[in-house]
Coordinates of C-alpha atoms in Angstrom, one line a residue:
X44 CA 6.6 -45.9 -6.5
X45 CA 6.1 -41.7 -6.2
X46 CA 4.6 -38.9 -8.9
X47 CA 6.7 -36.0 -8.5
X48 CA 6.4 -32.5 -10.4
X49 CA 9.3 -29.5 -9.9
X50 CA 9.1 -26.5 -10.9
X51 CA 12.4 -24.5 -12.1
X52 CA 12.0 -20.9 -12.8
X53 CA 15.7 -19.4 -13.1
X54 CA 15.4 -16.8 -15.5
X55 CA 18.9 -16.2 -15.1
X56 CA 20.7 -18.7 -15.0
X57 CA 19.3 -20.9 -17.8
X58 CA 22.5 -23.3 -18.4
X59 CA 22.0 -24.2 -14.3
X60 CA 18.5 -24.8 -14.8
X61 CA 18.8 -27.5 -17.2
X62 CA 21.4 -29.2 -15.4
X63 CA 19.2 -29.3 -12.2
X64 CA 16.6 -30.8 -14.4
X65 CA 18.9 -33.6 -15.8
X66 CA 19.9 -34.0 -12.2
X67 CA 16.3 -34.7 -11.1
X68 CA 14.9 -36.4 -13.9
X69 CA 18.4 -38.8 -13.0
X70 CA 17.6 -39.2 -9.3
X71 CA 14.2 -40.1 -9.5
X72 CA 14.6 -42.6 -12.2
X73 CA 17.2 -44.3 -10.0
X74 CA 15.2 -44.2 -7.3
X75 CA 12.1 -45.7 -9.1
X76 CA 9.9 -42.5 -9.4
X77 CA 7.9 -40.5 -12.1
X78 CA 8.6 -37.0 -12.6
X79 CA 7.8 -34.2 -14.4
X80 CA 9.7 -31.2 -14.7
X81 CA 8.5 -27.8 -16.0
X82 CA 11.7 -25.1 -16.7
X83 CA 10.8 -21.5 -16.9
X84 CA 13.6 -19.4 -18.4
X85 CA 14.5 -16.1 -20.8
X86 CA 13.7 -18.5 -23.4
X87 CA 10.0 -19.4 -22.6
X88 CA 8.3 -22.3 -20.7
X89 CA 9.4 -26.1 -21.6
X90 CA 7.0 -28.9 -20.0
X91 CA 4.1 -26.7 -18.9
X92 CA 2.6 -28.9 -15.9
X93 CA -1.2 -28.7 -16.3
X94 CA -3.5 -29.5 -13.5
X95 CA -4.1 -32.9 -14.2
X96 CA -0.6 -33.4 -13.6
X97 CA 0.0 -31.1 -10.7
X98 CA -3.2 -33.1 -8.9
X99 CA -1.8 -36.7 -9.5
X100 CA 1.4 -35.6 -7.8
X101 CA 2.7 -36.9 -4.6
X102 CA 5.0 -33.9 -3.7
X103 CA 6.7 -31.2 -5.7
X104 CA 10.1 -29.6 -5.9
X105 CA 10.4 -25.9 -6.5
X106 CA 13.6 -24.0 -7.5
X107 CA 12.2 -20.4 -8.3
X108 CA 14.1 -17.9 -8.9
X109 CA 11.8 -16.0 -10.8
X110 CA 8.1 -16.4 -11.7
X111 CA 7.4 -19.4 -10.8
X112 CA 3.1 -19.2 -10.6
X113 CA 2.8 -21.3 -7.6
X114 CA -0.6 -20.2 -7.0
X115 CA -1.6 -23.3 -8.9
X116 CA -0.3 -26.2 -6.8
X117 CA -2.7 -25.1 -4.3
X118 CA -2.2 -26.8 -0.9
X119 CA 0.3 -29.5 -2.6
X120 CA 3.1 -30.1 -0.5
X121 CA 6.1 -28.3 -2.1
X122 CA 9.9 -28.7 -0.9
X123 CA 11.9 -25.6 -1.8
X124 CA 15.1 -26.0 -2.8
X125 CA 18.4 -24.2 -4.4
X126 CA 20.1 -25.0 -7.7
X127 CA 23.0 -25.4 -5.4
X128 CA 21.5 -28.2 -3.6
X129 CA 20.1 -30.4 -6.6
X130 CA 23.6 -29.6 -8.0
X131 CA 25.0 -31.3 -5.0
X132 CA 22.7 -34.0 -4.4
X133 CA 19.4 -34.0 -6.4
X134 CA 18.6 -37.5 -4.4
X135 CA 18.4 -35.9 -1.0
X136 CA 16.3 -33.1 -2.3
X137 CA 13.5 -35.2 -3.9
X138 CA 13.9 -37.7 -0.8
X139 CA 12.9 -34.2 1.0
X140 CA 10.2 -33.5 -1.2
X141 CA 8.5 -37.0 -0.5
X142 CA 9.4 -36.5 3.1
X143 CA 7.6 -33.0 3.6
X144 CA 4.0 -33.4 4.4
X145 CA 1.1 -30.8 4.5
X146 CA 1.6 -28.0 7.1
X147 CA 0.9 -29.0 10.7
X148 CA -2.6 -29.3 11.3
X149 CA -2.3 -25.9 13.6
X150 CA 0.2 -23.3 12.5
X151 CA 1.3 -20.9 15.0
X152 CA 1.0 -17.6 12.2
X153 CA 2.3 -13.9 12.8
X154 CA 1.2 -11.3 10.7
X155 CA 1.8 -7.5 10.2
X156 CA -1.0 -4.8 8.3
X157 CA -0.6 -1.6 7.0
X158 CA -2.1 0.8 4.3
X159 CA -0.7 4.4 3.7
X160 CA -3.7 6.2 5.8
X161 CA -3.8 3.9 8.4
X162 CA -6.9 3.6 8.8
X163 CA -9.6 1.6 7.1
X164 CA -7.2 -1.1 5.2
X165 CA -5.3 -1.9 7.9
X166 CA -8.0 -3.4 10.3
X167 CA -10.0 -4.8 7.2
X168 CA -7.0 -6.8 6.0
X169 CA -5.9 -7.9 9.9
X170 CA -9.6 -9.2 10.0
X171 CA -9.2 -11.1 6.9
X172 CA -6.3 -12.8 8.3
X173 CA -8.0 -13.3 11.4
X174 CA -10.9 -15.3 10.1
X175 CA -9.0 -16.9 7.3
X176 CA -6.5 -19.0 10.0
X177 CA -10.0 -19.3 12.0
X178 CA -11.2 -21.2 9.3
X179 CA -8.3 -23.0 8.8
X180 CA -7.9 -24.0 12.4
X181 CA -5.0 -22.1 12.7
X182 CA -3.8 -19.4 15.3
X183 CA -2.5 -16.2 14.2
X184 CA -1.3 -12.7 15.9
X185 CA -1.7 -9.4 14.0
X186 CA 0.0 -6.6 14.9
X187 CA -1.5 -3.6 13.2
X188 CA 0.8 -0.5 12.3
X189 CA -2.1 2.2 11.6
X190 CA -2.7 6.0 12.3
X191 CA -1.9 5.6 15.9
X192 CA 0.4 3.6 15.8
X193 CA 1.3 0.0 16.3
X194 CA -1.6 -2.1 18.3
X195 CA -1.5 -5.8 19.3
X196 CA 2.4 -5.4 18.7
X197 CA 4.4 -8.9 18.4
X198 CA 6.6 -9.7 21.4
X199 CA 10.0 -11.1 20.9
X200 CA 8.3 -14.6 22.3
X201 CA 5.4 -14.3 19.6
X202 CA 7.9 -14.0 17.1
X203 CA 10.6 -16.8 18.3
X204 CA 7.5 -19.5 18.6
X205 CA 5.2 -18.6 14.7
X206 CA 6.1 -21.0 12.5
X207 CA 5.4 -18.3 9.3
X208 CA 5.1 -14.4 9.0
X209 CA 2.6 -13.0 7.1
X210 CA 3.2 -8.9 6.1
X211 CA 0.2 -7.7 4.6
X212 CA 0.9 -4.1 3.6
X213 CA 1.0 -1.4 1.4
X214 CA 4.1 0.6 2.6
X215 CA 7.2 0.0 4.0
X216 CA 7.7 -2.4 7.4
X217 CA 10.4 -3.3 8.9
X218 CA 11.5 -7.3 8.9
X219 CA 14.4 -7.0 10.9
X220 CA 12.7 -8.6 13.9
X221 CA 11.9 -11.6 11.4
X222 CA 15.5 -12.7 10.8
X223 CA 15.3 -16.3 10.4
X224 CA 11.8 -16.9 9.8
X225 CA 9.8 -17.7 6.6
X226 CA 8.2 -14.6 5.8
X227 CA 5.2 -13.8 2.9
X228 CA 4.7 -10.4 1.3
X229 CA 1.5 -9.3 -0.1
X230 CA -0.4 -6.3 -0.4
X231 CA -3.6 -5.7 2.0
X232 CA -5.8 -6.5 -1.1
X233 CA -5.4 -9.8 -1.0
X234 CA -6.1 -10.2 2.9
X235 CA -8.8 -8.4 2.6
X236 CA -10.7 -10.4 -0.3
X237 CA -9.7 -13.9 0.8
X238 CA -7.6 -14.1 3.8
X239 CA -8.1 -17.9 4.0
X240 CA -6.6 -18.0 0.3
X241 CA -3.7 -15.8 1.1
X242 CA -2.5 -18.2 4.2
X243 CA -2.3 -21.0 1.8
X244 CA -0.7 -18.9 -0.7
X245 CA 2.1 -18.0 2.0
X246 CA 2.6 -21.4 3.3
X247 CA 3.8 -22.4 -0.1
X248 CA 6.0 -19.2 -1.0
X249 CA 7.4 -18.2 2.1
X250 CA 11.1 -17.5 2.1
X251 CA 13.4 -17.4 4.9
X252 CA 14.2 -13.7 6.1
X253 CA 17.8 -13.5 6.2
X254 CA 20.1 -10.5 8.4
X255 CA 20.8 -8.6 5.5
X256 CA 17.3 -7.2 5.1
X257 CA 16.7 -10.0 1.8
X258 CA 15.2 -13.1 1.7
X259 CA 18.2 -16.2 1.4
X260 CA 16.8 -16.9 -2.2
X261 CA 16.5 -12.9 -3.0
X262 CA 15.5 -13.3 -6.3
X263 CA 12.5 -16.0 -5.5
X264 CA 11.5 -13.6 -2.7
X265 CA 10.9 -11.1 -4.7
X266 CA 8.7 -12.8 -7.2
X267 CA 6.4 -13.6 -4.1
X268 CA 5.8 -9.3 -4.5
X269 CA 5.3 -9.3 -8.0
X270 CA 1.3 -9.6 -8.4
X271 CA 0.8 -7.1 -5.3
X272 CA 1.0 -3.4 -5.7
X273 CA 4.7 -3.1 -5.4
X274 CA 7.6 -0.8 -6.7
X275 CA 7.1 2.9 -7.0
X276 CA 3.5 3.0 -5.9
X277 CA 4.5 1.4 -2.6
X278 CA 7.2 3.3 -1.9
X279 CA 5.2 6.7 -2.4
X280 CA 2.6 5.1 -1.0
X281 CA 5.1 4.9 2.5
X282 CA 6.2 8.4 1.9
X283 CA 2.3 9.6 2.2
X284 CA 1.5 7.4 5.2
X285 CA 4.4 9.1 7.5
X286 CA 3.3 12.7 5.9
X287 CA -0.7 12.3 6.6
X288 CA -0.1 13.4 10.2
X289 CA 1.8 16.5 9.8
X290 CA -0.7 17.7 7.0
X291 CA -3.6 16.9 9.1
X292 CA -2.2 18.2 12.0
X293 CA -1.0 21.7 10.3
X294 CA -4.3 22.0 8.4
X295 CA -6.1 21.8 11.7
X296 CA -4.3 24.2 13.1
X297 CA -4.3 26.8 10.7
X298 CA -7.6 26.4 10.7
X299 CA -8.1 27.2 14.3
X300 CA -6.0 30.1 13.9
X301 CA -8.1 31.8 11.3
X302 CA -11.2 30.9 13.4
X303 CA -9.7 32.8 16.7
X304 CA -8.1 35.7 14.6
X305 CA -9.7 36.2 11.4
X306 CA -8.4 35.5 7.7
X307 CA -5.3 37.8 8.3
X308 CA -4.3 36.6 11.3
X309 CA -0.8 35.6 9.9
X310 CA -0.1 39.2 9.9
X311 CA 2.4 41.0 12.3
X312 CA -0.3 43.1 13.7
X313 CA -2.0 40.0 15.8
X314 CA 1.9 38.5 16.1
X315 CA 1.8 37.0 19.7
X316 CA -2.5 36.1 20.0
X317 CA -3.4 32.6 20.6
X318 CA -4.7 33.1 17.0
X319 CA -1.1 34.0 15.5
X320 CA 0.5 31.3 17.6
X321 CA -2.0 28.5 16.1
X322 CA -1.3 29.5 12.7
X323 CA 2.4 29.6 13.1
X324 CA 2.9 26.0 14.7
X325 CA 0.7 25.1 11.8
X326 CA 2.3 26.4 8.5
X327 CA 5.6 27.0 9.9
X328 CA 6.2 23.9 11.7
X329 CA 3.6 21.0 11.2
X330 CA 2.7 22.0 7.5
X331 CA 6.6 22.9 6.6
X332 CA 7.9 19.5 7.2
X333 CA 5.2 17.6 5.1
X334 CA 7.9 17.6 1.8
X335 CA 10.6 16.3 3.7
X336 CA 8.8 13.6 5.5
X337 CA 6.9 12.6 2.0
X338 CA 10.5 12.5 0.3
X339 CA 12.5 11.3 3.5
X340 CA 10.1 8.2 3.8
X341 CA 9.9 7.5 0.5
X342 CA 13.8 7.2 0.8
X343 CA 13.6 4.6 3.2
X344 CA 10.7 2.6 1.6
X345 CA 13.4 1.9 -1.1
X346 CA 16.9 2.2 0.7
X347 CA 16.0 1.7 4.7
X348 CA 16.7 4.0 7.0
X349 CA 20.3 5.3 5.4
X350 CA 18.2 6.5 3.0
X351 CA 16.2 9.0 5.3
X352 CA 19.0 11.7 5.8
X353 CA 19.2 12.0 2.0
X354 CA 15.6 11.9 1.1
X355 CA 14.5 14.7 3.6
X356 CA 17.6 17.1 2.9
X357 CA 16.0 16.6 -0.9
X358 CA 12.8 17.6 0.5
X359 CA 13.8 20.4 2.0
X360 CA 15.5 21.6 -1.1
X361 CA 12.4 21.1 -2.9
X362 CA 10.7 23.0 0.0
X363 CA 13.3 26.4 -0.9
X364 CA 13.2 26.4 -4.2
X365 CA 9.3 26.2 -5.0
X366 CA 9.3 22.8 -6.8
X367 CA 6.8 21.4 -4.0
X368 CA 5.0 18.1 -3.5
X369 CA 6.1 17.0 -7.0
X370 CA 9.9 17.9 -6.1
X371 CA 9.5 16.1 -2.9
X372 CA 8.5 12.7 -4.5
X373 CA 11.4 13.5 -7.2
X374 CA 13.8 13.9 -4.3
X375 CA 12.5 10.8 -2.5
X376 CA 12.9 8.5 -5.4
X377 CA 16.5 10.3 -6.7
X378 CA 17.7 9.4 -2.8
X379 CA 16.3 6.0 -2.1
X380 CA 17.6 4.9 -5.1
X381 CA 20.9 6.5 -5.1
X382 CA 21.2 5.4 -1.3
X383 CA 20.8 2.0 -2.7
X384 CA 23.1 2.1 -5.2
X385 CA 26.0 2.9 -3.3
X386 CA 24.8 0.3 -0.5
X387 CA 25.1 -2.4 -2.9
X388 CA 28.4 -1.2 -4.4
X389 CA 30.3 -0.3 -1.8
X390 CA 31.9 -3.0 -0.3
X391 CA 34.3 -1.9 3.1
X392 CA 34.8 -5.2 4.3
X393 CA 33.4 -6.4 8.0
X394 CA 35.6 -3.9 10.0
X395 CA 34.3 -1.1 8.1
X396 CA 30.7 -2.0 7.2
X397 CA 29.6 -0.1 10.2
X398 CA 30.4 3.4 8.7
X399 CA 28.5 2.9 5.7
X400 CA 25.0 3.7 7.2
X401 CA 25.7 6.8 9.6
X402 CA 28.2 8.2 7.4
X403 CA 29.7 7.2 4.2
X404 CA 25.9 6.7 2.9
X405 CA 24.2 9.6 4.0
X406 CA 26.6 11.7 3.2
X407 CA 27.1 10.5 -0.6
X408 CA 23.6 10.1 -1.1
X409 CA 22.3 14.1 0.3
X410 CA 25.2 15.5 -1.8
X411 CA 23.8 13.7 -4.9
X412 CA 20.4 14.6 -4.5
X413 CA 21.2 17.8 -3.1
X414 CA 23.5 18.7 -6.3
X415 CA 20.7 17.2 -8.6
X416 CA 18.0 19.1 -7.3
X417 CA 19.7 22.6 -7.3
X418 CA 21.5 22.1 -10.5
X419 CA 19.5 19.8 -12.6
X420 CA 16.0 18.9 -11.7
X421 CA 14.7 21.7 -9.3
X422 CA 14.0 24.4 -11.4
X423 CA 12.4 22.8 -13.8
X424 CA 9.7 20.6 -11.5
X425 CA 9.1 23.8 -9.5
X426 CA 8.0 25.3 -13.0
X427 CA 5.4 22.4 -13.8
X428 CA 4.1 22.6 -10.0
X429 CA 3.8 26.5 -10.8
X430 CA 2.2 25.6 -14.0
X431 CA -0.1 23.1 -12.8
X432 CA -1.0 25.8 -9.6
X433 CA -1.7 28.5 -11.7
X434 CA -4.4 26.4 -13.9
X435 CA -6.2 25.2 -10.5
X436 CA -6.1 28.5 -9.5
X437 CA -7.5 29.7 -12.5
X438 CA -10.3 27.0 -13.2
X439 CA -14.0 27.9 -13.2
X440 CA -17.1 26.7 -14.3
X441 CA -17.0 23.9 -16.7
X442 CA -13.1 23.3 -16.1
X443 CA -13.8 23.2 -12.6
X444 CA -16.7 21.1 -12.9
X445 CA -14.7 18.5 -15.3
X446 CA -11.8 18.1 -12.7
X447 CA -14.2 17.5 -9.9
X448 CA -16.0 15.3 -11.5
X449 CA -12.5 13.6 -13.1
X450 CA -11.4 13.6 -8.8
X451 CA -14.7 12.5 -7.6
X452 CA -15.2 9.1 -9.8
X453 CA -11.4 8.1 -9.1
X454 CA -12.3 8.7 -5.6
X455 CA -14.7 5.9 -5.9
X456 CA -13.8 3.4 -8.5
X457 CA -11.7 1.6 -6.3
X458 CA -12.1 3.0 -2.9
X459 CA -9.1 2.8 -1.0
X460 CA -7.1 0.9 -4.0
X461 CA -4.7 2.8 -6.4
X462 CA -6.8 4.7 -8.5
X463 CA -8.2 6.0 -5.2
X464 CA -4.7 7.2 -3.6
X465 CA -3.6 8.7 -6.9
X466 CA -6.4 11.3 -7.0
X467 CA -6.0 12.0 -3.1
X468 CA -2.5 12.2 -2.8
X469 CA -2.4 14.4 -5.9
X470 CA -5.0 16.4 -3.6
X471 CA -3.1 16.1 -0.8
X472 CA 0.2 17.4 -2.0
X473 CA -1.6 20.7 -3.5
X474 CA -2.3 22.0 0.3
X475 CA 1.6 22.9 0.3
X476 CA 1.2 25.4 -2.4
X477 CA -2.2 26.9 -1.0
X478 CA -4.7 25.2 -3.4
X479 CA -7.3 24.0 -1.3
X480 CA -10.2 23.1 -3.7
X481 CA -9.1 19.7 -5.1
X482 CA -8.9 18.6 -1.8
X483 CA -12.3 19.4 -0.9
X484 CA -13.6 18.1 -3.7
X485 CA -11.8 14.8 -2.8
X486 CA -13.1 14.8 0.6
X487 CA -16.8 14.4 -0.1
X488 CA -16.1 12.3 -3.2
X489 CA -14.8 9.8 -0.8
X490 CA -17.8 10.1 1.8
X491 CA -20.1 9.8 -0.7
X492 CA -20.1 5.8 -1.3
X493 CA -20.6 4.4 2.0
X494 CA -23.1 7.3 3.0
X495 CA -24.6 6.3 -0.4
X496 CA -25.1 2.9 0.4
X497 CA -26.5 3.4 4.0
X498 CA -28.9 6.0 2.7
X499 CA -30.3 3.1 -0.4
X500 CA -30.2 0.0 2.2
X501 CA -32.7 2.4 4.3
X502 CA -34.7 3.8 1.1
X503 CA -34.7 0.2 -0.5
X504 CA -35.0 -2.3 2.4
X505 CA -35.4 -5.4 -0.4
X506 CA -32.5 -4.8 -2.1
X507 CA -30.6 -6.0 0.8
X508 CA -30.5 -8.8 3.0
X509 CA -30.6 -8.1 7.0
X510 CA -26.9 -8.8 7.2
X511 CA -26.4 -6.2 4.8
X512 CA -28.7 -4.0 6.0
X513 CA -26.8 -3.8 9.6
X514 CA -23.7 -3.8 7.7
X515 CA -24.8 -0.7 5.8
X516 CA -25.2 1.6 9.2
X517 CA -21.5 0.6 9.9
X518 CA -20.8 1.7 6.5
X519 CA -22.8 5.4 7.4
X520 CA -20.5 5.8 10.2
X521 CA -17.1 5.4 8.1
X522 CA -18.7 7.5 5.4
X523 CA -19.0 10.9 7.4
X524 CA -15.4 9.6 9.1
X525 CA -14.1 9.7 5.2
X526 CA -13.5 6.4 5.1
X527 CA -14.5 5.1 1.8
X528 CA -13.2 1.6 2.2
X529 CA -16.9 1.3 3.8
X530 CA -18.1 0.9 0.5
X531 CA -15.7 -2.4 -0.2
X532 CA -17.9 -5.3 1.3
X533 CA -21.3 -4.4 -0.7
X534 CA -19.3 -3.2 -4.0
X535 CA -16.9 -6.9 -3.8
X536 CA -20.8 -8.4 -3.4
X537 CA -22.0 -7.2 -6.6
X538 CA -19.5 -5.0 -8.5
X539 CA -21.2 -4.5 -11.8
X540 CA -24.4 -2.8 -10.6
X541 CA -22.9 -1.3 -7.2
X542 CA -19.4 0.4 -8.4
X543 CA -21.3 2.6 -11.3
X544 CA -23.7 4.0 -8.8
X545 CA -20.6 4.9 -6.4
X546 CA -18.8 6.5 -9.1
X547 CA -21.8 8.7 -10.3
X548 CA -22.5 9.5 -7.1
X549 CA -18.9 10.8 -6.2
X550 CA -18.4 12.1 -9.5
X551 CA -21.5 14.7 -8.9
X552 CA -20.2 15.5 -5.4
X553 CA -16.7 15.8 -7.0
X554 CA -18.1 18.2 -9.8
X555 CA -20.5 20.5 -7.6
X556 CA -18.0 20.9 -5.5
X557 CA -15.3 22.5 -7.7
X558 CA -17.8 24.4 -9.5
X559 CA -18.8 25.7 -6.2
X560 CA -15.5 27.1 -5.4
X561 CA -15.4 24.7 -2.1
X562 CA -11.9 24.9 -0.7
X563 CA -11.1 22.5 2.5
X564 CA -7.9 23.1 4.7
X565 CA -7.5 19.7 5.8
X566 CA -7.1 16.0 4.1
X567 CA -9.0 13.9 6.6
X568 CA -11.7 13.8 9.6
X569 CA -14.9 13.8 7.5
X570 CA -17.7 15.8 8.7
X571 CA -16.0 16.3 12.3
X572 CA -13.9 18.8 10.6
X573 CA -16.5 20.9 9.2
X574 CA -17.8 22.9 12.0
X575 CA -14.5 24.6 12.7
X576 CA -14.4 28.1 11.3
X577 CA -12.4 28.4 7.8
X578 CA -11.7 24.2 7.4
X579 CA -14.0 24.8 4.6
X580 CA -14.5 27.5 2.4
X581 CA -18.4 28.1 1.0
X582 CA -19.7 25.1 3.3
X583 CA -23.3 25.1 2.7
X584 CA -22.5 24.5 -1.0
X585 CA -19.9 22.0 0.4
X586 CA -23.0 20.1 2.6
X587 CA -25.0 20.3 -0.9
X588 CA -22.3 18.3 -2.8
X589 CA -22.3 15.7 -0.5
X590 CA -26.0 15.6 -0.2
X591 CA -26.2 15.1 -4.1
X592 CA -24.0 12.7 -4.8
X593 CA -25.1 10.4 -1.7
X594 CA -28.7 10.9 -3.0
X595 CA -27.6 10.2 -6.5
X596 CA -25.7 7.0 -5.2
X597 CA -28.6 5.9 -3.0
X598 CA -31.8 6.1 -6.0
X599 CA -29.3 4.5 -8.7
X600 CA -28.8 1.6 -6.0
X601 CA -32.1 1.3 -5.6
X602 CA -32.6 1.2 -9.5
X603 CA -29.7 -1.3 -10.7
X604 CA -29.8 -3.6 -7.7
X605 CA -32.3 -6.2 -8.1
X606 CA -35.2 -7.2 -5.4
X607 CA -35.0 -9.9 -3.3
X608 CA -36.9 -12.7 -3.0
X609 CA -36.5 -13.1 1.0

């Protein structure tokens, strides 16, 4: 006799869930087995399984079309089933569950990691997954989709041989390569914090990916990502990740144009000079594409390729009517959700479905977003952006100090997480409106945490282990490159002492930068862009802000962290 547990999470199909429970109970009894069944639906949870029953069970049957809380199963063998399979032959489902063993000693895993900027989180997540797989005795190959494109790219043979696909990404990843494979998706944070736990969870919760881009059990697949950053945030970050190269390139070319031709290089008197040409390339080509790219790839994240054309068209309109990056964000979401809705509702049959992605969806989506931007939403968003822009340009004294402090603290609070990205995205978007001060504050504040840790490890050696002191050197290099994530390992080990010190230092750096009127035209690059003439204004005070924030973080770490006995 075996002990079985079953979890039925079908919030939209209450009656069928109850029937499946009865079918499983009858089949188990006839087979001489004991079974405990938990039913989760809109009315609540019936028969909640406690830790004791989970631990004592020999096998589990999971029917998940909603939140099944599968993480509590740990490494327990779980057979994924559907309501239809249980209602058709419950005894066969139980037989498969009892015949299922723990995953093979060695799994072949392929993975993709990606983050909005494509720098730190992408590679930290890859490292976390690699280490986790090694600890569990599995084989893994991780493709990183970073700012320089895909590295260690997965081949067709890699994917064909894989037992499991893991996507650890904060941006949209194309899953068309993985049709028919078991796929599990999460954010990068889970892979960075505990790659081993993420792999174990993926073994249980992965779902077969179908050719239409949705998991075979679509509702269940959606649940797998509910605890991760997803939805609007993920769509926005996808747009930001594609936008950043245009902003960085445009900003640097504009700065070089100023360096060669002076601050009036854009006037007709300089037309044809190298400075004027570089400025024009940066401002009229690369920078001008910023909002359309943002909108287009927000829509792409929501509706896949059919959303790109309507999104970019909406972004172009946002730029033309002066609603800037806020209008681009609005246009991207309108285009994405409109195309997604149309794709679901318009059914033309097998012979004509090929017209949808290249004709029908782009045409209707562009028409909808265009009309809404011109007649309904565009002008109010433009007015709102104008108010924000005028307010920011007029900030002085205590108001500038306060905003800089807030933006700086946000950059250090979660070091690359949603709060950090909110401050960064806000500041980057304002570059299109010629508002450069928030960007300067944000970059100074983003460099401060890892630089402060590196300085503290140098000044207060007894507060850090030998490994931490070595790691602090690497953090310092990341810091001068404006990669805030270099501070994450130190914050993770001692968050209650480290995070307040990081936030205080970054808030000070941001406050000084804003109060001094420092402006930055380039949204990335760290100290390496500072020598470029006119890339940053008031460079002396900007360096003071960076040094002051770094010093405050280091001193607070020396005070707050306990001296080590070793």
